Coordinates of C-alpha atoms in Angstrom, one line a residue:
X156 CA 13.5 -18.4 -15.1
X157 CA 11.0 -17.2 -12.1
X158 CA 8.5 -17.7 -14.3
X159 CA 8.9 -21.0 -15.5
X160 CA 9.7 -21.9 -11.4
X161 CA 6.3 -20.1 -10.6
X162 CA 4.5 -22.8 -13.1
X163 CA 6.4 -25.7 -12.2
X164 CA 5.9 -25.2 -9.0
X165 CA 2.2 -24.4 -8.7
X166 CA 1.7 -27.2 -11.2
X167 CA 3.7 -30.1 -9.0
X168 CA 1.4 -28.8 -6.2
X169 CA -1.8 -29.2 -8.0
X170 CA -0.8 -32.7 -9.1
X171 CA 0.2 -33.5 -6.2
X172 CA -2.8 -32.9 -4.2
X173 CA -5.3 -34.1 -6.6
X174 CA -6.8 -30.8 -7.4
X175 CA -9.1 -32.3 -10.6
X176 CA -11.6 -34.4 -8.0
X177 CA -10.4 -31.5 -5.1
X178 CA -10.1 -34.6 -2.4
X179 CA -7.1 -32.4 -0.5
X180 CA -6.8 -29.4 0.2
X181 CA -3.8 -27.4 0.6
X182 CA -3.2 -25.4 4.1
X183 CA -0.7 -23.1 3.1
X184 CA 0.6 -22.8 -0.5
X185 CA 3.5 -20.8 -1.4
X186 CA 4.4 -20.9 -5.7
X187 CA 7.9 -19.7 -5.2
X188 CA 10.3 -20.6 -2.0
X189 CA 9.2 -20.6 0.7
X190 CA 7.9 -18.2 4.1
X191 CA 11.7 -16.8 4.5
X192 CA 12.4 -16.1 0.7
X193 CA 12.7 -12.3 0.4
X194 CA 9.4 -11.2 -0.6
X195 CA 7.9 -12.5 2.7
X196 CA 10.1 -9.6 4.7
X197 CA 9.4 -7.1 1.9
X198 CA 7.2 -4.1 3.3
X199 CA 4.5 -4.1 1.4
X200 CA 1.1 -2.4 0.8
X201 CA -1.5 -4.3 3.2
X202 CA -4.9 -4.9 2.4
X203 CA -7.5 -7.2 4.3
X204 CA -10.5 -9.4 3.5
X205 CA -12.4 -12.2 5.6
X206 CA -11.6 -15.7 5.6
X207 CA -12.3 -17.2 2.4
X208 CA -14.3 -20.3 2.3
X209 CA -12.9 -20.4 -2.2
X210 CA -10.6 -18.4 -4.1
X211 CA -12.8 -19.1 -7.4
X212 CA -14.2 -15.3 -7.8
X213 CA -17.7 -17.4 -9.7
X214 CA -18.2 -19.5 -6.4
X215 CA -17.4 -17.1 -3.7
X216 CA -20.0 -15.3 -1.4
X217 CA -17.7 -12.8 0.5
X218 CA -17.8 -8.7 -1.1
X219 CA -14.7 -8.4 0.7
X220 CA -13.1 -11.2 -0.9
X221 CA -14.3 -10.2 -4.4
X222 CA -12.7 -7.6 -4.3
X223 CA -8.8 -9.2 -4.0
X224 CA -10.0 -11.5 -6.4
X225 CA -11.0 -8.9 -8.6
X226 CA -6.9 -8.1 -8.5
X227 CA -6.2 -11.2 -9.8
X228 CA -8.9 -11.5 -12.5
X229 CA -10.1 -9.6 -15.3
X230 CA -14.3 -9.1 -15.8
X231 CA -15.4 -9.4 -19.1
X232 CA -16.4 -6.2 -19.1
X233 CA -15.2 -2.8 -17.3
X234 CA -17.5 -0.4 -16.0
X235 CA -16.7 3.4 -15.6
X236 CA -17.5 6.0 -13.0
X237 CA -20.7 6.6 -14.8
X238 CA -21.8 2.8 -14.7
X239 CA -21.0 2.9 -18.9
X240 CA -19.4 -0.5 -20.2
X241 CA -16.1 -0.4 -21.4
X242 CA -13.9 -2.8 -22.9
X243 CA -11.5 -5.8 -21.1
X244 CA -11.8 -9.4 -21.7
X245 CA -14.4 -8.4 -24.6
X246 CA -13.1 -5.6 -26.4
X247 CA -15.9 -5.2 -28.8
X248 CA -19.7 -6.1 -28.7
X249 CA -22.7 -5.7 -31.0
X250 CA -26.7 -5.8 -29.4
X251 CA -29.0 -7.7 -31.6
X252 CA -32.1 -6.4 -33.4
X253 CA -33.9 -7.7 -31.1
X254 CA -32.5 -6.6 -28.0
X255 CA -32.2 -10.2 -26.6
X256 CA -28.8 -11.3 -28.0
X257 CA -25.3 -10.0 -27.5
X258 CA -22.5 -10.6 -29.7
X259 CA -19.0 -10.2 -28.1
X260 CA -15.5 -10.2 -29.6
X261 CA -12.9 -11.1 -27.5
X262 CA -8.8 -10.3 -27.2
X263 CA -6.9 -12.7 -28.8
X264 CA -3.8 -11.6 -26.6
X265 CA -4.7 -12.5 -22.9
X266 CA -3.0 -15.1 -21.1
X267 CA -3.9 -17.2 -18.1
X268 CA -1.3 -17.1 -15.2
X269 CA -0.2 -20.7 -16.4
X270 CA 0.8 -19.7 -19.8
X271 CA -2.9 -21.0 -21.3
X272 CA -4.4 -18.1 -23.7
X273 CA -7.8 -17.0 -23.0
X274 CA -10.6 -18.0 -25.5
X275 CA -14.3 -18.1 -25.8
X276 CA -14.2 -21.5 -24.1
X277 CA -13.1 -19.9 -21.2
X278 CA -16.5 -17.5 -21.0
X279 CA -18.9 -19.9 -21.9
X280 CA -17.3 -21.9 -19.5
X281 CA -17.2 -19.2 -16.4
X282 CA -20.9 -18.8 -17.5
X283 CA -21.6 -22.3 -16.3
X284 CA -20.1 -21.8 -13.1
X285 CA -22.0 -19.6 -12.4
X286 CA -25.4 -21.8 -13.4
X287 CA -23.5 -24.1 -10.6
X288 CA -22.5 -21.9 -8.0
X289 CA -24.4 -21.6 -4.7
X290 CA -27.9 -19.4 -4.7
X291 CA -26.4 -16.7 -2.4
X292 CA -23.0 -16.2 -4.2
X293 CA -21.7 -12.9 -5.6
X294 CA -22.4 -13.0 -9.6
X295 CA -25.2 -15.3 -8.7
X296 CA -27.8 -12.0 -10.0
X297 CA -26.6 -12.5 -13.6
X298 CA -28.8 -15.0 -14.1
X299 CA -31.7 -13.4 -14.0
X300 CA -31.1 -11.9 -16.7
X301 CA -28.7 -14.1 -19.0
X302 CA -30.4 -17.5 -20.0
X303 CA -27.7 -18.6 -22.3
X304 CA -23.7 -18.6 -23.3
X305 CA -22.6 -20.5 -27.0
X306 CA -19.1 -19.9 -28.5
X307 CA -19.3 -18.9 -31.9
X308 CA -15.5 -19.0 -32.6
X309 CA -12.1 -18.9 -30.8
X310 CA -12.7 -15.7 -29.6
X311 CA -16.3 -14.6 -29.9
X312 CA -19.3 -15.7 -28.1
X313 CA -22.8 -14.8 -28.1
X314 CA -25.1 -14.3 -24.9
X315 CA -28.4 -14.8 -25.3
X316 CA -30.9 -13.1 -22.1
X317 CA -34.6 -13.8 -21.2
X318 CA -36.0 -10.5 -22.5
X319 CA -35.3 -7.5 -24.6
X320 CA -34.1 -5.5 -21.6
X321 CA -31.8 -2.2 -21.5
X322 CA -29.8 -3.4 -18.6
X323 CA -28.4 -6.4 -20.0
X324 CA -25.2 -5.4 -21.1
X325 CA -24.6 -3.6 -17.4
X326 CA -25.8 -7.1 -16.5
X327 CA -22.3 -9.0 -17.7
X328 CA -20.5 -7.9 -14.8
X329 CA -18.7 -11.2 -13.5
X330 CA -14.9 -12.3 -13.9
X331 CA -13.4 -14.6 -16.4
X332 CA -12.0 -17.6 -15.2
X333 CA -9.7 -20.7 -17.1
X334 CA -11.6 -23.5 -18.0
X335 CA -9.1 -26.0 -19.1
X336 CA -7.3 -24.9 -15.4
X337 CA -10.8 -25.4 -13.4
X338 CA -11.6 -28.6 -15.1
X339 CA -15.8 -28.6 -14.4
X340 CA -14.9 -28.6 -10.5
X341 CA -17.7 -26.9 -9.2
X342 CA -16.8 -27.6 -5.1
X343 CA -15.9 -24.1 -3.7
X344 CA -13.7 -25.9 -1.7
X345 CA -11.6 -28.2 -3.4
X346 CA -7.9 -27.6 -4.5
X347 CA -8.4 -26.3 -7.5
X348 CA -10.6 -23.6 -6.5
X349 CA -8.0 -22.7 -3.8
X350 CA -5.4 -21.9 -5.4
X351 CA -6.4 -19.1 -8.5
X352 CA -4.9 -18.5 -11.8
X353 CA -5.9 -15.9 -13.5
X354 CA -5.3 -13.4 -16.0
X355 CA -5.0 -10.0 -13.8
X356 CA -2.6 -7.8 -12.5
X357 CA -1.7 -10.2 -9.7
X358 CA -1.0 -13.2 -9.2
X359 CA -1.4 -15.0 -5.9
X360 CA 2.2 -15.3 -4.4
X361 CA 1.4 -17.3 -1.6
X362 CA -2.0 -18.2 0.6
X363 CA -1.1 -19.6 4.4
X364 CA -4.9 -20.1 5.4
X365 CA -6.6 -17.5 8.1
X366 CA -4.0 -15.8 8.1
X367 CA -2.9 -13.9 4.7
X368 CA -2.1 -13.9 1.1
X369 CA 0.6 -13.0 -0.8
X370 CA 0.1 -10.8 -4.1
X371 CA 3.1 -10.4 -6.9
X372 CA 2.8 -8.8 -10.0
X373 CA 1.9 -11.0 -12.7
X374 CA 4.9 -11.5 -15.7
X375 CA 1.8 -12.5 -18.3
X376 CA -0.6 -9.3 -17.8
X377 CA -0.8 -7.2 -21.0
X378 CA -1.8 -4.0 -19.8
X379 CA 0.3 -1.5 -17.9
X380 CA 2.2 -3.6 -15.1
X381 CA 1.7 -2.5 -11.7
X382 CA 4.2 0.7 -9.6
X383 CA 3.5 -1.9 -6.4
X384 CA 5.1 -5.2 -7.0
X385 CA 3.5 -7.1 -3.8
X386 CA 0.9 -6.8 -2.0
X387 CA 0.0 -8.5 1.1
X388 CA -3.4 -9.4 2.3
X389 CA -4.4 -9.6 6.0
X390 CA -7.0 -12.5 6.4
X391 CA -9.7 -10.5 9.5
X392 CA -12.4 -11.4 11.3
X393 CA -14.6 -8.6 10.6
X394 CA -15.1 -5.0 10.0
X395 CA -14.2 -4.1 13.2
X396 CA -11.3 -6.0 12.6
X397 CA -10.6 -4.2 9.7
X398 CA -10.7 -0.7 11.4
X399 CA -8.6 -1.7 14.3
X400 CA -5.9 -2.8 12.0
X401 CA -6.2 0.2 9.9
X402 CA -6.2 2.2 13.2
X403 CA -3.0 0.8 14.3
X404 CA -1.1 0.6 11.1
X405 CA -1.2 -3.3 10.6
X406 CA -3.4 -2.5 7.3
X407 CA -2.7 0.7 4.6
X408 CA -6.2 0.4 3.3
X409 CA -9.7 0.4 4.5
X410 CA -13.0 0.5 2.6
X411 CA -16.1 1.9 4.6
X412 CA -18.6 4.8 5.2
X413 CA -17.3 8.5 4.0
X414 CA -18.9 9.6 7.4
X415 CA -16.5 8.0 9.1
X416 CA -13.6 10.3 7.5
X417 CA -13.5 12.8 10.9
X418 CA -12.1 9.9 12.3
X419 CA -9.2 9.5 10.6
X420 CA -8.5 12.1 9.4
X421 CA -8.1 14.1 12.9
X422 CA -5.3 11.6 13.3
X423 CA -4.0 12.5 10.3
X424 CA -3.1 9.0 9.5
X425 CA -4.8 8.9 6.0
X426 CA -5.9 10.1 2.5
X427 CA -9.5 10.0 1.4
X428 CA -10.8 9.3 -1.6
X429 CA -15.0 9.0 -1.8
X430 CA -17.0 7.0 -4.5
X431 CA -20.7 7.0 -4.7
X432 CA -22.3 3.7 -3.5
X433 CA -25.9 2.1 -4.8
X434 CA -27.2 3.4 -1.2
X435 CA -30.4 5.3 -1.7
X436 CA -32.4 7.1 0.8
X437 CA -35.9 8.2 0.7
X438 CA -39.1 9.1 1.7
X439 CA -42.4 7.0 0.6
X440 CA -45.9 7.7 0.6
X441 CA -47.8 5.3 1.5
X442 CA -50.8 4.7 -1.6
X443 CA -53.2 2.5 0.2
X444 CA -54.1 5.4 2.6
X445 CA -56.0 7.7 1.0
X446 CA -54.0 11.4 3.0
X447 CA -50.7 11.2 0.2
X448 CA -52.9 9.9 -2.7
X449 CA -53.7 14.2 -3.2
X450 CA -50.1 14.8 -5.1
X451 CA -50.4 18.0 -4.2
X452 CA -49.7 17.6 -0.8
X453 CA -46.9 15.4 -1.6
X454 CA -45.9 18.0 -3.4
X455 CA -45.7 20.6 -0.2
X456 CA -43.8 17.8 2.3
X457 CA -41.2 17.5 -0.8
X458 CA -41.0 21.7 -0.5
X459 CA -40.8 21.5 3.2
X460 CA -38.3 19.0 3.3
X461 CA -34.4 21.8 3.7
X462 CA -32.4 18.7 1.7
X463 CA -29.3 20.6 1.9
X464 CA -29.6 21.0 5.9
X465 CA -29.7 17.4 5.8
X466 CA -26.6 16.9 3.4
X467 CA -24.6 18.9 6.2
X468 CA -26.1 18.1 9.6
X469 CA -26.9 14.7 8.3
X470 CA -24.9 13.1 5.7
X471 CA -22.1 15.3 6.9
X472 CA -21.6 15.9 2.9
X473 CA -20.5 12.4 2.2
X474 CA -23.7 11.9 0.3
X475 CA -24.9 12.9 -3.0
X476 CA -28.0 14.9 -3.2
X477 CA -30.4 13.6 -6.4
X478 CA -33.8 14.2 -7.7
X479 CA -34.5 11.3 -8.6
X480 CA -34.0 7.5 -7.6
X481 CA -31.0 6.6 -10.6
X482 CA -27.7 7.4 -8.9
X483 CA -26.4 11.0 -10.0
X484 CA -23.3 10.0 -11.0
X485 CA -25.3 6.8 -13.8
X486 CA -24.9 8.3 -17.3
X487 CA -29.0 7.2 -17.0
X488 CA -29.4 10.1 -14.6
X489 CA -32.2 13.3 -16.1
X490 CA -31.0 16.8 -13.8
X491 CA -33.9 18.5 -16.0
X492 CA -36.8 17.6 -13.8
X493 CA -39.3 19.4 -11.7
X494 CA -37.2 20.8 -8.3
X495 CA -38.4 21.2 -5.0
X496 CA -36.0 23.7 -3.1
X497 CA -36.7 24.1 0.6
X498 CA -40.1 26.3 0.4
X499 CA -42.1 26.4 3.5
X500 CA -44.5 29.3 1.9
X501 CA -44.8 27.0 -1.3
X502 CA -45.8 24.0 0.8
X503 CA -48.3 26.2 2.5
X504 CA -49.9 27.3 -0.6
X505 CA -49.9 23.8 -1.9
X506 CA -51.6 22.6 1.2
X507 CA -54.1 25.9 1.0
X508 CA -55.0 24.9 -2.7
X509 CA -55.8 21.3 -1.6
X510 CA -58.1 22.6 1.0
X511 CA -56.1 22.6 4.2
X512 CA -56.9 25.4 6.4
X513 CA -56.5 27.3 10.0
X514 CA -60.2 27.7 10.6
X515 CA -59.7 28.1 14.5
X516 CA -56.3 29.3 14.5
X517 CA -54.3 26.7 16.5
X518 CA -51.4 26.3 14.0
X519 CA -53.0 22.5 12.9
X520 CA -54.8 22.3 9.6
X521 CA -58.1 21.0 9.1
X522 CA -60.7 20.0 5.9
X523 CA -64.2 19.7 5.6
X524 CA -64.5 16.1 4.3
X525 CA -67.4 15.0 1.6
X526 CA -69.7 13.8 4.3
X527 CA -69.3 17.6 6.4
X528 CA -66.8 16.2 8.7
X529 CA -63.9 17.7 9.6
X530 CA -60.4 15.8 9.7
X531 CA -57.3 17.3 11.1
X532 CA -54.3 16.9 9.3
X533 CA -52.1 14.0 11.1
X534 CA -49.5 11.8 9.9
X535 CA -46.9 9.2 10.8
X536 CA -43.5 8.7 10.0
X537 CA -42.0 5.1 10.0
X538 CA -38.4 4.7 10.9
X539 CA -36.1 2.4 12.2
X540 CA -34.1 3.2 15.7
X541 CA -31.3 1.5 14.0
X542 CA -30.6 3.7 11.6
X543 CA -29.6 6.9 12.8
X544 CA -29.9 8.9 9.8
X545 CA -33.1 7.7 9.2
X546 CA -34.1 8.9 12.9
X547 CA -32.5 12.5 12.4
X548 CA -34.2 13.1 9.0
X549 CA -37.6 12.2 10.3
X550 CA -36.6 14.7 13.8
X551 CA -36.0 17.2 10.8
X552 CA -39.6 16.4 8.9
X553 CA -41.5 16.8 11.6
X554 CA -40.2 20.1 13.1
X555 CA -40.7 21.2 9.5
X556 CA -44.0 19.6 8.5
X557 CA -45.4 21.0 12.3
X558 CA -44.5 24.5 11.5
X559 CA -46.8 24.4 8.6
X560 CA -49.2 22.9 10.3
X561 CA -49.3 19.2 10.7
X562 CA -49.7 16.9 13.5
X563 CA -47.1 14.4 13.2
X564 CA -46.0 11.2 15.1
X565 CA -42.5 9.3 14.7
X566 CA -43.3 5.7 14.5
X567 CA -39.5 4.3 15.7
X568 CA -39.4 0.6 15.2
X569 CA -36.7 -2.0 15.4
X570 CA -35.7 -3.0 12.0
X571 CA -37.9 -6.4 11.9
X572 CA -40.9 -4.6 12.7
X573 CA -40.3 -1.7 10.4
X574 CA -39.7 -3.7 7.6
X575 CA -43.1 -5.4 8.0
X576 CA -44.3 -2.3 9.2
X577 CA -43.7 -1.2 5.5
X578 CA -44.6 -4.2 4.0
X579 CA -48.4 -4.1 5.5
X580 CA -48.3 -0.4 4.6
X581 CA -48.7 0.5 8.8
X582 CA -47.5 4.2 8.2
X583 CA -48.4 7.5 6.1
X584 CA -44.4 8.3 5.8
X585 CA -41.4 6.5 6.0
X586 CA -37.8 7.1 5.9
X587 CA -36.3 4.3 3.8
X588 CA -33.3 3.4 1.6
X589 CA -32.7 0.6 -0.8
X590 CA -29.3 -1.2 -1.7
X591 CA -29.5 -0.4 -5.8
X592 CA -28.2 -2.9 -7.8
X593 CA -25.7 -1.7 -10.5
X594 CA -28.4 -2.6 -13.2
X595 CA -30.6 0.3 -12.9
X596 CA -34.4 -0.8 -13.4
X597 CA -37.2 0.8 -11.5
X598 CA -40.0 -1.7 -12.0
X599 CA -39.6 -3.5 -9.2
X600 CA -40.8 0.2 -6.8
X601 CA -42.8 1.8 -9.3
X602 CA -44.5 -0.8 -11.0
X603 CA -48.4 -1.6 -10.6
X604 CA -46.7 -5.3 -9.8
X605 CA -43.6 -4.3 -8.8
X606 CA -42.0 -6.5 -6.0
X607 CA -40.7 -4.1 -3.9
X608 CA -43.5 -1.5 -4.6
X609 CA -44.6 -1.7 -0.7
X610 CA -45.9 1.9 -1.1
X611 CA -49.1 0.7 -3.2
X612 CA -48.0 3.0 -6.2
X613 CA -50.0 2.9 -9.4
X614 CA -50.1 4.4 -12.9
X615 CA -51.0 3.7 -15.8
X616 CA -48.7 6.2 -17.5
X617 CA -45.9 5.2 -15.3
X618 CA -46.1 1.8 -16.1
X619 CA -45.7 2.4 -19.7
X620 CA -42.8 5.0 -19.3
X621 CA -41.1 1.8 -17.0
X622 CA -42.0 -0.4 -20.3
X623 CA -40.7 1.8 -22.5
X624 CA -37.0 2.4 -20.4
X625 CA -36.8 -1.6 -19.6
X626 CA -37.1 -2.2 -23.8
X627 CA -35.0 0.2 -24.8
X628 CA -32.6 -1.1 -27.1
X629 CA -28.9 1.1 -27.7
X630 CA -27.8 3.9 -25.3
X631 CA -30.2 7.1 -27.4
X632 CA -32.7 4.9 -27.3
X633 CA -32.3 3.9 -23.3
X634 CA -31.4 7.3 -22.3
X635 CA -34.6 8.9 -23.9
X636 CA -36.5 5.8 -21.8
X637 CA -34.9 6.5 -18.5
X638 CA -35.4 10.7 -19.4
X639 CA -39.3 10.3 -19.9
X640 CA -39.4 8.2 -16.7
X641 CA -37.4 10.3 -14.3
X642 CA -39.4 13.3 -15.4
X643 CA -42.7 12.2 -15.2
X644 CA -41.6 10.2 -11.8
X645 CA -40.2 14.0 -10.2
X646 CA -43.7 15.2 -11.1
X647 CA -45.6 11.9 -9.2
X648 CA -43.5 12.0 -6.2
X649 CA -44.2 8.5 -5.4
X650 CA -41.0 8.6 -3.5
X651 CA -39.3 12.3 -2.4
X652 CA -35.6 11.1 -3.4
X653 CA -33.1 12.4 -1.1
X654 CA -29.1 11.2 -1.5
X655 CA -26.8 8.4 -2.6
X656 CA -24.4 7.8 0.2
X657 CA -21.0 7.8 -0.5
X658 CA -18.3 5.3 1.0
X659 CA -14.7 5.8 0.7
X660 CA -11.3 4.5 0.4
X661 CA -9.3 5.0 3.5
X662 CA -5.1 5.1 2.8
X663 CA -2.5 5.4 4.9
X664 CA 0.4 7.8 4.6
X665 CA 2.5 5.1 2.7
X666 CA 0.1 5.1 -0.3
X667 CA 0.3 7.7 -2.9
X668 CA -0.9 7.9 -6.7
X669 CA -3.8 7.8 -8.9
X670 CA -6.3 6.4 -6.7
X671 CA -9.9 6.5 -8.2
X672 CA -12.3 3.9 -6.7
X673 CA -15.7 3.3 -8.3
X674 CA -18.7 1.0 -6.3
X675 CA -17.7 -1.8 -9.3
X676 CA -13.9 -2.2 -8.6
X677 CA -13.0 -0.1 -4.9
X678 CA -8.8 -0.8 -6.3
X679 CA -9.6 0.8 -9.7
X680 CA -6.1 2.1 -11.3
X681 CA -4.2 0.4 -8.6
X682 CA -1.3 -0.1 -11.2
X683 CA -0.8 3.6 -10.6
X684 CA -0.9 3.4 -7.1
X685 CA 3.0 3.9 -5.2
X686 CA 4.0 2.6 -1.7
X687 CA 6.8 4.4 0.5
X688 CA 7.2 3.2 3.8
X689 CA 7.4 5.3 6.1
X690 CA 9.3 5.7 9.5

């Protein structure tokens, strides 16, 4: 009986306000009763987002949005801890011959929240939203790399992508959403877009604009039903926002940087519970001067660089130390490369064997140059005052990289000016990080004409290893690719790779259970999550 008043509801709402050509939109909806019914006074885990400008997960722009959305509906594909696909809406999948086509079997027992089933009509269709959604929104990036979606049945479909790349499964990460429900309405704003049905754990309860939604349980999801019934969503201004609320015990749940554990919990208000993001941090040679094109003396700054000081004074441990630049917790990621363990004698012989000496015995090193003159060893690191990591790392360098016998200068910039700084190659160093996407491809920095190789890299033999891991087709096939390349790339040193910093899920004492967040879905196993208020 609550169900069939959830869909008679909601569906008298939708026709009432027009929701096909999305003329009205509704300020507060509420699918069952209304604010004093007895779920609005329930306690109940509290999450938060920002305001959202659509509740269609295809046309929103908002991360912290996504990620309730994500509650309510299921991706076509899962991903796992180690970035591996695994099944959800498409529980089976084939990768053509050719590398450029995949086939996908769907369930044929998911229902939409509206008592619709789920069919290939719905993927082809979420497909097209995103062709129509706006430049800067979240699943947006799948486009680069899918050109085409065609239902080959009621439940299989067949994607077809611009080129025979190993990332194109990882690149299928997006929601599915009900076509017949969404009706080609491609305005993030209209009614339909405002008010989801979908085919998750939740179900949206109620939605009474800026100021919070209302979660329940969905009656028509087939997997294991949720241990938390309702769940209500705190509609914030910002992160700041977010923390305050946490602080005070308006919100059971925030999402932000490990490092920022200490604070809470020296109140003792919280559990902790880290994930590894896509946030990389480095340090780049720069190629177009000719000091760091000598690998050897890359080689000795990689030895005289003490990465497990910086892990404790600097990433506090909330970081994960790697050898390369694939995240160490990708199933992609090779631990069988060439190590550079703090060394300051090794870096001193690699220096010495690359002609670096103390003729006159001032602790700086000089070298007889082609032409008879001497240079003195000098160098600059780039970094941006911002970033205080970045500044404490390149504090660390330099006391290092002096004591063996280098002049060095910290070239602090504000971030504008660093970033062109790098761009124009206006450094010999610099401390630097990139925001990884999820699809791991290393072209775009190590490629001859990469786009983001702002460090002037170039090799032939690189550039086929980078062929040969984009091409790859099947995981032996991709994980041999990524092998060769990670190797031969710890050998280079174009980049010394430092950490992947971790973020975390904050809770407070009312939450208990399995919780297990992952960069791809922050409320992973949240159907095993419990909630106790407390006193």
């Amino acid at each position: 009986m609550k169900k069939r008043k959830w869909l008679l509801l909601l569906a008298l709402c939708i026709g009432l306000c027009g929701c096909s050509k999305g003329e009205i939109q509704p300020e507060d909806f509420t699918a069952v009763g209304g604010e004093n019914t007895d779920i609005m006074n329930e306690n109940m885990l509290t999450l938060s987002m920002r305001i959202p400008e659509t509740l269609n997960p295809l046309l929103n722009r908002e991360e912290t949005v996504d990620r309730i959305l994500k509650l309510i509906y299921m991706p076509l594909l899962e991903f796992d801890e180690t970035g591996k696909a695994a099944p959800s809406v498409a529980e089976k999948w084939e990768i053509g011959e050719d590398g450029k086509t995949i086939t996908m079997r769907l369930r044929n027992d998911i229902t939409w929240q509206n008592g619709g089933k789920l069919t290939a009509e719905d993927v082809v269709y979420s497909f097209r939203t995103i062709q129509n959604a706006p430049e800067d929104s979240v699943y947006k990036k799948v486009l680069n790399y899918v050109s085409d979606c065609t239902k080959t049945g009621e439940y299989t479909v067949i994607f077809t992508f611009h080129e025979n790349f190993s990332g194109n499964l990882s690149a299928l990460r997006f929601p599915v959403i009900s076509s017949s429900y969404h009706g080609e309405e491609y305005d993030p704003k209209a009614t339909v877009n405002q008010i989801p049905v979908g085919s998750g754990i939740y179900a949206m309860y109620s939605h009474k604009q800026a100021s919070e939604l209302i979660l329940q349980a969905s009656e028509y999801y087939t997997g294991e039903q949720p241990l938390i019934s309702s769940i209500r969503v705190k509609i914030t201004a910002g992160e700041d926002t977010d923390i305050n609320s946490f602080e005070q015990g308006m919100t059971d749940v925030l999402v932000t940087e490990a490092t920022e554990a200490g604070r809470y919990f020296d109140e003792g208000i919280s559990g902790m519970y880290q994930y590894t993001s896509n946030q990389y941090d480095f340090i780049g040679f720069n190629f177009k001067r000719e000091l760091f094109q000598d690998k050897a003396l890359r080689q000795a700054v990689a030895y005289a660089l003490p990465k497990e000081n910086l892990m404790d004074s600097v990433y506090l441990n909330y970081a994960v130390m790697t050898n390369t630049p694939v995240n160490p917790k990708n199933w992609l990621y090779e631990e069988n490369v060439a190590l550079y363990d703090y060394n300051p004698s090794m870096a001193s012989t690699f220096m010495k064997n690359s002609g670096w000496t103390d003729a006159d015995g001032n602790g700086k090193l000089e070298k007889k140059s082609e032409d008879g003159q001497t240079k003195q060893l000098k160098a600059t690191i780039l970094v941006n005052t911002e970033n205080t990591a970045r500044r404490q790392i390149a504090a660390k360098l330099k006391e290092e990289l002096t004591a063996i016998g280098f002049e060095i200068t910290i070239d602090q910039q504000n971030f504008a000016n660093y970033q062109q700084k790098f761009i124009d190659g206006q450094y010999d160093m610099i401390i630097g990080g990139w925001d990884c996407s999820e699809v791991t491809d290393l072209t775009q920095f190590f490629g001859t004409a990469g786009s983001l190789n702002y460090i002037g890299y170039s090799s032939e033999e690189v550039d086929q290893l980078l062929a040969a891991a984009r091409s790859a087709i099947g995981e032996g096939q991709t994980l041999l690719g990524y092998s060769s390349l990670q190797k031969k790339l710890a050998e280079e040193l174009p980049y010394i790779s430092i950490a992947y910093r971790n973020e975390a899920v904050f809770t407070s004492k009312n939450v208990g259970g399995t919780i297990n967040p992952t960069e791809f879905q922050v409320f992973r196993d949240i159907e095993t999550w419990t909630y106790e208020k407390g006193e």
